[in-house]
Coordinates of C-alpha atoms in Angstrom, one line a residue:
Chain A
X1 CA 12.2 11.8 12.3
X2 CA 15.7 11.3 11.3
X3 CA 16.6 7.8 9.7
X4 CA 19.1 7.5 12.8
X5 CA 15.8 7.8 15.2
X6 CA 14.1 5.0 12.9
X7 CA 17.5 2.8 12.7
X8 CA 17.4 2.9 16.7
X9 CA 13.7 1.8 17.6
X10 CA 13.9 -1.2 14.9
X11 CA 16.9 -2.5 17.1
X12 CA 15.0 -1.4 20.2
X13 CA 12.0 -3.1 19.2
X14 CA 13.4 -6.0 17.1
X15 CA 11.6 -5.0 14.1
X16 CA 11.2 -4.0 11.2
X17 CA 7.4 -4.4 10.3
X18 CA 5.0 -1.2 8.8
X19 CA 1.6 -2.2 9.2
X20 CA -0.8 -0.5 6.2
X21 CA -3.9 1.1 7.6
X22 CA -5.8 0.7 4.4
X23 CA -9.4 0.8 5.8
X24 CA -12.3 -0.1 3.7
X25 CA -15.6 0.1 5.7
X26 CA -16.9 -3.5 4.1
X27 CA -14.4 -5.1 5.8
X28 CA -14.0 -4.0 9.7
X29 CA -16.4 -5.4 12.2
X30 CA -19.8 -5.0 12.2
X31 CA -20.1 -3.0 15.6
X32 CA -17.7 -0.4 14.9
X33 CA -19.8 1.2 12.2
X34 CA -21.9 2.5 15.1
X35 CA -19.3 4.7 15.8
X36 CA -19.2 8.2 15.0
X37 CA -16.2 8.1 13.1
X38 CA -15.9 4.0 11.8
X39 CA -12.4 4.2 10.5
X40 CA -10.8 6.5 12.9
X41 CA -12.1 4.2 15.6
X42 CA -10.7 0.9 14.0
X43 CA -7.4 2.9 13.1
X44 CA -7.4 3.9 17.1
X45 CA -8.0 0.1 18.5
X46 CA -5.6 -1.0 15.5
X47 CA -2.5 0.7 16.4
X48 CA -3.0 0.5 20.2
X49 CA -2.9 -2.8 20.0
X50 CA 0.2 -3.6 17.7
X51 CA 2.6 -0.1 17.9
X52 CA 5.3 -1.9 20.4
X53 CA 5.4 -4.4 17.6
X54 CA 6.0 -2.6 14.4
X55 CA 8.0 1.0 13.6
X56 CA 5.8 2.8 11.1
X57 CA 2.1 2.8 9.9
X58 CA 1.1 3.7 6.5
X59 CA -2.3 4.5 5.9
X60 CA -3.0 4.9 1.8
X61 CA -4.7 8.0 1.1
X62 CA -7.0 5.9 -1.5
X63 CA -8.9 4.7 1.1
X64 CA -9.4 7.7 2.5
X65 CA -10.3 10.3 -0.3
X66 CA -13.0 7.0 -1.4
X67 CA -14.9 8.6 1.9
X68 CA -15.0 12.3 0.8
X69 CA -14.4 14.7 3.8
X70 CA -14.9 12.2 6.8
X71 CA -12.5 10.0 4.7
X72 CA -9.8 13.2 5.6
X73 CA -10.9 14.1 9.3
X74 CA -10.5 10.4 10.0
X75 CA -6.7 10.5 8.2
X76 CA -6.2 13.8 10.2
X77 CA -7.3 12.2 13.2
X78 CA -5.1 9.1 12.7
X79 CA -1.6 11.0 11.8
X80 CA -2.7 13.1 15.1
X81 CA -3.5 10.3 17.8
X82 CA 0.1 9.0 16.5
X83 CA 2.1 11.6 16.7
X84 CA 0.3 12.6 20.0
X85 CA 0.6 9.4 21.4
X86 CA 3.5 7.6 19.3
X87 CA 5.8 10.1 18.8
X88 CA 8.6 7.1 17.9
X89 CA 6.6 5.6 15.2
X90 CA 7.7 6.3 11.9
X91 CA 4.7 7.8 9.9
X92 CA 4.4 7.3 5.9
X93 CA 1.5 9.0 3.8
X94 CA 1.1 6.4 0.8
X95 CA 0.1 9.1 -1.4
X96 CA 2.4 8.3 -4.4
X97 CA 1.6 12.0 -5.4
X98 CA 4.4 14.1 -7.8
X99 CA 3.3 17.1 -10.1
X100 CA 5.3 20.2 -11.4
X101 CA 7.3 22.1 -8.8
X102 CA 5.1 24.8 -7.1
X103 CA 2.6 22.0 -7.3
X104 CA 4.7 19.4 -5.7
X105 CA 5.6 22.2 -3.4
X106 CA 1.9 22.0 -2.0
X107 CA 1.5 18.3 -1.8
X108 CA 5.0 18.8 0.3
X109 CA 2.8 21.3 2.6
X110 CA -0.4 19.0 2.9
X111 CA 1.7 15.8 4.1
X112 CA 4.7 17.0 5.7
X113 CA 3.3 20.4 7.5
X114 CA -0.1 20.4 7.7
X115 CA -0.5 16.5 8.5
X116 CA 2.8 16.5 9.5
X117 CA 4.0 12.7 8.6
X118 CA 7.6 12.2 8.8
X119 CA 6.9 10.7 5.1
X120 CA 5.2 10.5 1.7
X121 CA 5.5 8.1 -1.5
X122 CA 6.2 9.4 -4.7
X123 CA 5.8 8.5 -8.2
X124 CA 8.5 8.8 -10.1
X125 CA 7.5 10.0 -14.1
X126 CA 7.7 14.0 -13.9
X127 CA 11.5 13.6 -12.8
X128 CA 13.6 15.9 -10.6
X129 CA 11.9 19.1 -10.2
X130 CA 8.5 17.1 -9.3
X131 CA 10.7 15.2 -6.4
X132 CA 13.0 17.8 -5.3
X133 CA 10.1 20.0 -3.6
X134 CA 9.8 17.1 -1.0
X135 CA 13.4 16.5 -0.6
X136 CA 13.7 20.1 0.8
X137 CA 12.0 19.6 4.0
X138 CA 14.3 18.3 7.0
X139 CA 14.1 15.1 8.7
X140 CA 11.4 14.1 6.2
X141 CA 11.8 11.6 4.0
X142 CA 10.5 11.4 0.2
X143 CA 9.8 7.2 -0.8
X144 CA 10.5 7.5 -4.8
X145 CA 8.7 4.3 -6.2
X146 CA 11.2 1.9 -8.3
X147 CA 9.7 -1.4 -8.8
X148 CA 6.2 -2.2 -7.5
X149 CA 4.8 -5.3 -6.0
X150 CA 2.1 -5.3 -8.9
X151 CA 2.0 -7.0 -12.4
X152 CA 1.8 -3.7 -14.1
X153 CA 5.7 -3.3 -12.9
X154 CA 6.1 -5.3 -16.0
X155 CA 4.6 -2.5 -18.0
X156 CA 7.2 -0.1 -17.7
X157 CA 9.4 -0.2 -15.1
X158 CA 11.6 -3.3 -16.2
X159 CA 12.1 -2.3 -19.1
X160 CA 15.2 -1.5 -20.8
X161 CA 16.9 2.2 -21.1
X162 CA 20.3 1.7 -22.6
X163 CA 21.7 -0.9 -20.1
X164 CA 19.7 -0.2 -17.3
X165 CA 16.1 -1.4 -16.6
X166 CA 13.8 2.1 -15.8
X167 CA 13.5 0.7 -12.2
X168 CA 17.6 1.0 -12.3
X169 CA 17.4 4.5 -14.0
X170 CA 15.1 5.8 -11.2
X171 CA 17.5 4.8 -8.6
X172 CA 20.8 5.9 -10.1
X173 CA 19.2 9.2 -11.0
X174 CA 17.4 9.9 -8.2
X175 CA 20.7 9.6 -6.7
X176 CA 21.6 12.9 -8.1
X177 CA 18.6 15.1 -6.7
X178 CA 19.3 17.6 -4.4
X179 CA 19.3 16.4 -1.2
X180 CA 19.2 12.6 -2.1
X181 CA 19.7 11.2 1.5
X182 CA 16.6 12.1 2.0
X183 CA 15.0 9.5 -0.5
X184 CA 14.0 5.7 0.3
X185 CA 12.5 3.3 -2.8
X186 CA 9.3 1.3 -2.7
X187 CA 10.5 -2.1 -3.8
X188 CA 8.3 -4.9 -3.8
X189 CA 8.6 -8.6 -2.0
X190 CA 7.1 -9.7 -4.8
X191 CA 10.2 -9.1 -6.7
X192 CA 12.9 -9.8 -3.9
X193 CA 15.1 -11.6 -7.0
X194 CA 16.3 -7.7 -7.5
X195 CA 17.1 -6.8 -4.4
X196 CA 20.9 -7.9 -4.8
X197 CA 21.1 -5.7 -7.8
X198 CA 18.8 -3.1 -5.9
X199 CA 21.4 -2.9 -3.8
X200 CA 24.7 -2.6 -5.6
X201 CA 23.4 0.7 -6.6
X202 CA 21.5 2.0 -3.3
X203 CA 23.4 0.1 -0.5
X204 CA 22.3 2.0 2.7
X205 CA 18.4 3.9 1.4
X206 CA 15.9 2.6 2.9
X207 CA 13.3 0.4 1.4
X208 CA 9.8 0.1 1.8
X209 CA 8.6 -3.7 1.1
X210 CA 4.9 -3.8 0.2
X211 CA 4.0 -7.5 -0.9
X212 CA 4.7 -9.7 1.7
X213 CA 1.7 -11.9 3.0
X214 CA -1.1 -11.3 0.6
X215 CA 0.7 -10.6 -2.7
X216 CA 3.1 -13.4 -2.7
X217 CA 6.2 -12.2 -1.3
X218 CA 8.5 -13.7 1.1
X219 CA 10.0 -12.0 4.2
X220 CA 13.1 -14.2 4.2
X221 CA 14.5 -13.4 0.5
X222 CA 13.6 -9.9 1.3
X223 CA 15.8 -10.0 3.8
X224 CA 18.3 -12.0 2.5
X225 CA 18.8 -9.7 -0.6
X226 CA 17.5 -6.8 0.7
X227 CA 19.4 -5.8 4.3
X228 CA 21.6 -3.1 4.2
X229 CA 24.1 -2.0 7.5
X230 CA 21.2 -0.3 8.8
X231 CA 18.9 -2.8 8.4
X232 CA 17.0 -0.5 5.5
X233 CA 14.2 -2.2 5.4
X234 CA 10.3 -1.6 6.1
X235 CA 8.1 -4.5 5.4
X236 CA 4.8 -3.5 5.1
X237 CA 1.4 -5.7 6.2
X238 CA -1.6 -4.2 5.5
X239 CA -4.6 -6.6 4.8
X240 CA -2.8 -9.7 6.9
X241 CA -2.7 -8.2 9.5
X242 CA -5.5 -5.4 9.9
X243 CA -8.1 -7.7 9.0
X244 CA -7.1 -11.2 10.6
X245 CA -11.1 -10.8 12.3
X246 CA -13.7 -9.3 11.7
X247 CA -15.0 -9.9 15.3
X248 CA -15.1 -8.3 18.1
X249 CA -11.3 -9.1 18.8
X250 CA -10.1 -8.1 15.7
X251 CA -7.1 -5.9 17.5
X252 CA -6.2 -8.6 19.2
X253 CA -5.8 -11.0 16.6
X254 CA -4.2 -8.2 14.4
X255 CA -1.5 -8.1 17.3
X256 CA -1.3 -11.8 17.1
X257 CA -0.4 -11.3 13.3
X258 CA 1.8 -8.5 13.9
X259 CA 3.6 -10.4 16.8
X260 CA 3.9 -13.2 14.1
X261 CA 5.8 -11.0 12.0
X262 CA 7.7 -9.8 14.6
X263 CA 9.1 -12.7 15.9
X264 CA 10.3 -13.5 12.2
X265 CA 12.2 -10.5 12.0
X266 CA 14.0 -10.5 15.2
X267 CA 15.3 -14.1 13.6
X268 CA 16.8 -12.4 10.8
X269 CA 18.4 -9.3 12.6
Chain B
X1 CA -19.8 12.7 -20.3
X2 CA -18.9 11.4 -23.8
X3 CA -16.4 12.5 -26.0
X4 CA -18.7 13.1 -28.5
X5 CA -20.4 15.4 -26.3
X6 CA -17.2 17.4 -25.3
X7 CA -16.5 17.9 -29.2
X8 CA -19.8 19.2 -29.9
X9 CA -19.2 21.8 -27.1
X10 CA -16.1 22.6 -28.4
X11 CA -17.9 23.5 -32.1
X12 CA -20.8 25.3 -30.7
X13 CA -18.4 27.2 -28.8
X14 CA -15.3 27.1 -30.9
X15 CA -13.2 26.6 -28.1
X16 CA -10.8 24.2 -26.4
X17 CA -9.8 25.7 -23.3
X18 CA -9.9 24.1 -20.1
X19 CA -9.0 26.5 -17.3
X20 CA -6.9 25.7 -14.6
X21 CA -8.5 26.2 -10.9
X22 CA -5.4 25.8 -9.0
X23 CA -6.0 28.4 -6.1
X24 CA -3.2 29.5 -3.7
X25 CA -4.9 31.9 -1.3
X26 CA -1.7 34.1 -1.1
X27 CA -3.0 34.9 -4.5
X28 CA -6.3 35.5 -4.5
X29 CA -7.9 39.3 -4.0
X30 CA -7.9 39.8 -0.6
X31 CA -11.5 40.6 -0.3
X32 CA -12.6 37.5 -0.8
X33 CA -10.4 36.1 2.5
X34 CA -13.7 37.6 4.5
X35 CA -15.9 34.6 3.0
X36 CA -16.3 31.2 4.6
X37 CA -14.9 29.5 2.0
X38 CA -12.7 31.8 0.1
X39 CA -11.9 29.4 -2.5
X40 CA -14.7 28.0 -3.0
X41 CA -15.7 32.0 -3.6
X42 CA -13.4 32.2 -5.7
X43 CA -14.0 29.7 -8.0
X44 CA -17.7 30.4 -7.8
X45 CA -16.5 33.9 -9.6
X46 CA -14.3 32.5 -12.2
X47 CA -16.5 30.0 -13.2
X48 CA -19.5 32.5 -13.4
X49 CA -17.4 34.7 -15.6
X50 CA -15.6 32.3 -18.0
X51 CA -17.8 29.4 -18.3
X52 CA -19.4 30.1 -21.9
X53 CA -15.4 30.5 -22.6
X54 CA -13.9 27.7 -22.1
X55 CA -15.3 23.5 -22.6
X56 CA -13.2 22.4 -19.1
X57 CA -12.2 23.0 -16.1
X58 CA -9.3 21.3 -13.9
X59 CA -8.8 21.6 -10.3
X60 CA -5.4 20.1 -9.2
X61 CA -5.9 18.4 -6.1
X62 CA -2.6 19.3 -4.7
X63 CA -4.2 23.5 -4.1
X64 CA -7.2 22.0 -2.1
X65 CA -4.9 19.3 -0.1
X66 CA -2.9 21.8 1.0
X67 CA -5.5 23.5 3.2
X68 CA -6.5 20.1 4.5
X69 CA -10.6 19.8 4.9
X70 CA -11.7 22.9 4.7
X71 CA -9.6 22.7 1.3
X72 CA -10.9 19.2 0.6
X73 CA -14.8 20.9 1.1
X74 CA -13.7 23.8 -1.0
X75 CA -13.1 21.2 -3.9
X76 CA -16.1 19.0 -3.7
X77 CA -18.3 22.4 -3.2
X78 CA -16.3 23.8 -6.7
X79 CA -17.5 20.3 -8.7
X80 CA -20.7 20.0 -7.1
X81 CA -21.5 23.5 -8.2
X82 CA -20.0 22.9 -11.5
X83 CA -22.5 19.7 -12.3
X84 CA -25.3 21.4 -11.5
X85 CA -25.0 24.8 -13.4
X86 CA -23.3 24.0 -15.8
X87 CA -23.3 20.1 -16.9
X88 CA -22.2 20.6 -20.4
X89 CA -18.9 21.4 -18.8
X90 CA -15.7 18.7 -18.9
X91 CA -14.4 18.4 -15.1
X92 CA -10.9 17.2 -14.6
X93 CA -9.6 16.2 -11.5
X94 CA -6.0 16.4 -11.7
X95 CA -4.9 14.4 -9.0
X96 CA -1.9 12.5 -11.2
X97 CA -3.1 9.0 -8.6
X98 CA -2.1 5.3 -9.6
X99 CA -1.6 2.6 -7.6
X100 CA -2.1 -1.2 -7.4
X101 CA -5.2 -2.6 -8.5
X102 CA -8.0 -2.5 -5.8
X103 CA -6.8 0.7 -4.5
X104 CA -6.7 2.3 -8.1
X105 CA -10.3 1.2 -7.7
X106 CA -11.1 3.4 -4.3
X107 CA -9.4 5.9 -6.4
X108 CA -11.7 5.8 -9.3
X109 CA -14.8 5.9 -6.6
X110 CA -13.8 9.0 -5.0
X111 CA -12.7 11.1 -8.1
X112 CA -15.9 9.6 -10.9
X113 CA -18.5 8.6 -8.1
X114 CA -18.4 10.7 -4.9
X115 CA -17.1 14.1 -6.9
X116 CA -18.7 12.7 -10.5
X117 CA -15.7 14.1 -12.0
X118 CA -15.6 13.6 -15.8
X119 CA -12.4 12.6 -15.6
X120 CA -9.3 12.0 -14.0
X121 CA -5.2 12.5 -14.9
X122 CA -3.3 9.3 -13.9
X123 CA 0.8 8.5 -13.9
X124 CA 1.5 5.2 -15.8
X125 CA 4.5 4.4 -14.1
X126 CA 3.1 1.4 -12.3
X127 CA 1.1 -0.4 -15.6
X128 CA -2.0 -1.4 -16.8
X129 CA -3.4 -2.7 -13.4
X130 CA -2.6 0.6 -11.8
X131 CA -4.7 2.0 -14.6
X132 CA -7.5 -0.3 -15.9
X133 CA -9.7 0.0 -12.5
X134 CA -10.5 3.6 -13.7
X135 CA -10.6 2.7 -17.4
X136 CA -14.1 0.4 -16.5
X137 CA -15.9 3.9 -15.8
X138 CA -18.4 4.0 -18.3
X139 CA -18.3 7.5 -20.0
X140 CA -15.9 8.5 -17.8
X141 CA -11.9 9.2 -18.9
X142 CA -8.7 8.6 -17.9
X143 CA -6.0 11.1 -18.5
X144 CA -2.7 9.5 -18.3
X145 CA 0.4 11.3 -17.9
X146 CA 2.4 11.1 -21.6
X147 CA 5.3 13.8 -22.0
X148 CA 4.6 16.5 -19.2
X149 CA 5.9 20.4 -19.7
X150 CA 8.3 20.3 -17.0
X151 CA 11.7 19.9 -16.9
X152 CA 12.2 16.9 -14.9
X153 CA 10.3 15.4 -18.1
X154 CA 13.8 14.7 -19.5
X155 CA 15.0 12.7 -16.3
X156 CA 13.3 9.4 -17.9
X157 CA 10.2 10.2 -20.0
X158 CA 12.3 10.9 -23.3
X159 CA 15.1 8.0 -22.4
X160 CA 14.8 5.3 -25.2
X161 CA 13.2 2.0 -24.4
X162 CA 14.8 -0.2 -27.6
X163 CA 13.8 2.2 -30.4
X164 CA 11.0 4.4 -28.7
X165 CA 11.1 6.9 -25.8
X166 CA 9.5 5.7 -22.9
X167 CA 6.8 8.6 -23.8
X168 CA 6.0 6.6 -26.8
X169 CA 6.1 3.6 -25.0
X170 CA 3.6 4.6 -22.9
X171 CA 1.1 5.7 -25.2
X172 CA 1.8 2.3 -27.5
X173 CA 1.1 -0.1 -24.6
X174 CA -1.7 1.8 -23.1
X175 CA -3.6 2.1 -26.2
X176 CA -3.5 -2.2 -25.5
X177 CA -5.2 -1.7 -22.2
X178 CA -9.2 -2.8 -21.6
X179 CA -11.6 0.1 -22.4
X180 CA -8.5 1.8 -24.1
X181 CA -11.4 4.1 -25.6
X182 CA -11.8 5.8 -22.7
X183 CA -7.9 7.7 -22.7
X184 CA -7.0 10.6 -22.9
X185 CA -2.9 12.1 -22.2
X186 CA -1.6 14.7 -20.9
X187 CA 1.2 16.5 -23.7
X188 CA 2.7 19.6 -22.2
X189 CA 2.9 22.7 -24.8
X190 CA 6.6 23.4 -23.9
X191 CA 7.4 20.2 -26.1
X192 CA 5.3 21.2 -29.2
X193 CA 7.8 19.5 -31.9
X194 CA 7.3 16.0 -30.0
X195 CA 3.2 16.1 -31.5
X196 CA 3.8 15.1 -34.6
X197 CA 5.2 12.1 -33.8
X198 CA 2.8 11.3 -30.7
X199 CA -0.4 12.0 -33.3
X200 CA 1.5 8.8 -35.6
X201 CA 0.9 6.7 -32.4
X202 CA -2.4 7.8 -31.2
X203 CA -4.2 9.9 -34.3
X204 CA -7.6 10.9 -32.7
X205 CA -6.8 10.7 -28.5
X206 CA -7.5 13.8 -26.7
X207 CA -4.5 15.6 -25.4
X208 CA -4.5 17.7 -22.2
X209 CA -2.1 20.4 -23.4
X210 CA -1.0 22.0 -20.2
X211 CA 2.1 24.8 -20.5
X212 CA 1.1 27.4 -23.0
X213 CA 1.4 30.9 -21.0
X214 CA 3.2 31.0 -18.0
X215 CA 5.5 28.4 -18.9
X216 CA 6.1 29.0 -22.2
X217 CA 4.3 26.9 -25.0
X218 CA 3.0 28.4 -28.1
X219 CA -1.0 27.8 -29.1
X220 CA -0.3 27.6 -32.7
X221 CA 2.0 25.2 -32.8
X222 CA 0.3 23.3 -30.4
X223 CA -2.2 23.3 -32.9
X224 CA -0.1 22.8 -35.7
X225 CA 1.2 19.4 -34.7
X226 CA -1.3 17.9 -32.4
X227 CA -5.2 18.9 -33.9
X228 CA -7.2 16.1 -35.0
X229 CA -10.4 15.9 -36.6
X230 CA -12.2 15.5 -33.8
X231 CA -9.9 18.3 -32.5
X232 CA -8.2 15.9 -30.0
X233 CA -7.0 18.9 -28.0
X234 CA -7.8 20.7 -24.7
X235 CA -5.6 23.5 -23.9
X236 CA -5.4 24.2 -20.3
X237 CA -4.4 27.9 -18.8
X238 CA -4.3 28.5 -15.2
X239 CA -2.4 31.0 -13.6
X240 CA -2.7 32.8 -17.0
X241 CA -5.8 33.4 -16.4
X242 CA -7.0 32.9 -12.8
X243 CA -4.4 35.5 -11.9
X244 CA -5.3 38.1 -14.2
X245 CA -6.1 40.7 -11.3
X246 CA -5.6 40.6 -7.8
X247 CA -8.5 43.4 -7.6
X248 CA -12.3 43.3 -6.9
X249 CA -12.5 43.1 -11.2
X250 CA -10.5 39.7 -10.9
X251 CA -13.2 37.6 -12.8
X252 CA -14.1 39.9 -15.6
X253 CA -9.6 40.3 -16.2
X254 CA -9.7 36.2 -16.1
X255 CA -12.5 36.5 -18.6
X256 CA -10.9 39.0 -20.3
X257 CA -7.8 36.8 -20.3
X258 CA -10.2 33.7 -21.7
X259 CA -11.9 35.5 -24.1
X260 CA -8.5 36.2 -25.6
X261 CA -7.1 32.4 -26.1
X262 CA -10.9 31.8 -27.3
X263 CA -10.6 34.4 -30.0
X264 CA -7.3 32.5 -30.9
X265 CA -8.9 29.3 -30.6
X266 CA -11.4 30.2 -33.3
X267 CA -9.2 31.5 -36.0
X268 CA -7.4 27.8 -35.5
X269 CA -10.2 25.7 -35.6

């Protein structure tokens, strides 16, 4: 999917909300775990109930690999009913892979071809020729971490090089890899104080919000620091909204959630 | 498995090679393309042939991802065949995961429970509660990414963070993390020199020396700079070795090519 294709359905749709489709079997209802395939059903009511209210799901591959091999037919079978059935939807891996080249190079292969999502997250530490393999393939995009919604961010990432925090040297350096516009950040709510600066260096990438809802973050500085032109931003929801019951109308009241969200966002485009 | 326990292997059999099961069927004999499971085959053969050469093995997650489940069987097939015959063996996933806190934690379960991996290599970029979920493994270790052998290593790993590269940085802060015992680092070959100075910082770690062979590093001064009395050192080969032959004689060349850098190995220890 091209980031003009993405641009359009958040105007179409009034919104700019990724819903995380992080599934962890203690948590779903009861009856689904009756169901051959527990998490691939719950993914399946999930998105048929809330995709003409957000742009992009994101399941994180955690959750997935915690249930060995069904863990991966279910992720298989969700990136497929999507693209079968959604083709609009903007689909990210949250993988937050990144090795040496030929390495990268098959990671690149798992998501992008094999899978076929239109996008994968990517840690940032091995440097150019561990992102570069992802930037090569068209219409896909590559979302470099910067600054996370977690405490750890502290760690590292805001720390000082020179001038620039290491959040700041990721973006202004990542700027430089071959075929750059093909890069959005992962910049958390939890730290929407940075967006202005964020965005003196990246006006128009894309960002990807995780932190709003659960961890603290507010949708309204996000936006107010954060939108670009283009909009440029995906908030994502995961627990909030995916779990809002645990009854038998759970997709309904995750629609509720998601509609929620929705409304807010068409306030602030 | 204890560290203890992997330095005793290493003595009794005066080795510290891990070997590198990174399988790209375009490289494999062709032969073995008949089986069902060709890399699991594979493996089966190199493992058979090199095991009383070598202390560890490390499949990187990206080769298996890439063929999507039957991949994903291939890999849990290779370590559940690796436990059983041959327990004295250190397993590494390299996966290179992190992420926030509880779904670290899924990560941890599916690499140390569901595969009972020994251990696991992690990126720091995201901090100590990206890391500390799979530090709480008892007996099992985390292998966090230091100074990699790649090139895009200079992009921000070496950049100075007040007086010390973020490299250094990394390895001071994480040695404060809980269960800090239980951590190893990855310390590619190709940047030899930079050991002394790591071994200042963290005297008696394990390093995962990836790099020597194909991309260039040099065993002795590996050895030179970063042994410790404990050893401290696993040097891992894969291509090197796993390629040795394209022909039906591929897993005596690979121990061929093992027995080699073990012969070495003994003269240095």
């Amino acid at each position: 999917m091209t980031t003009e294709q993405l641009v359009s359905e958040i105007r179409k749709k009034k919104s700019f909300l990724c819903i995380g489709l992080d599934v962890d079997l203690n948590k779903i209802p009861e009856h689904l775990l009756q169901e051959d395939d527990p998490i691939f059903a719950f993914n399946k009511a999930i998105i048929d109930a809330t995709h003409h209210l957000c742009v992009a799901y994101k399941p994180n591959t955690a959750f997935y690999e915690a249930y060995g091999i069904r863990g991966w037919q279910a992720l298989q079978k969700t990136i497929a009913y999507l693209n079968e059935n959604y083709p609009e939807i903007f689909t990210i891996a949250d993988a937050k892979r990144g090795d040496i080249g030929n390495t990268s190079t098959m990671y690149a292969k798992a998501f992008f071809e094999d899978m076929a999502f239109d996008s994968v997250t990517i840690a940032p530490y091995m440097g150019k020729d561990s992102v570069e393999p992802f930037l090569a393939f068209k219409d896909k995009h590559t979302i470099l971490l910067a600054l996370t919604s977690n405490q750890g961010a502290f760690d590292f990432q805001t720390k000082k090089i020179d001038e620039n925090e290491l959040y700041k040297e990721v973006l202004k350096v990542s700027k430089t890899y071959k075929n750059a516009e093909n890069l959005m950040y992962v910049v958390g709510a939890t730290k929407a104080e940075y967006l202005a600066e964020i965005r003196d260096i990246i006006p128009e990438s894309f960002l990807l919000v995780p932190g709003v809802g659960a961890q603290g973050g507010n949708l309204q500085d996000v936006c107010k620091y954060g939108m670009a032109k283009n909009v440029g931003l995906l908030i994502n929801s995961s627990r909030g909204i995916i779990y809002a019951s645990k009854n038998s109308d759970f997709a309904q009241a995750a629609a509720l959630k998601a509609k929620e969200m929705q409304i807010d966002m068409a306030a602030l485009l």
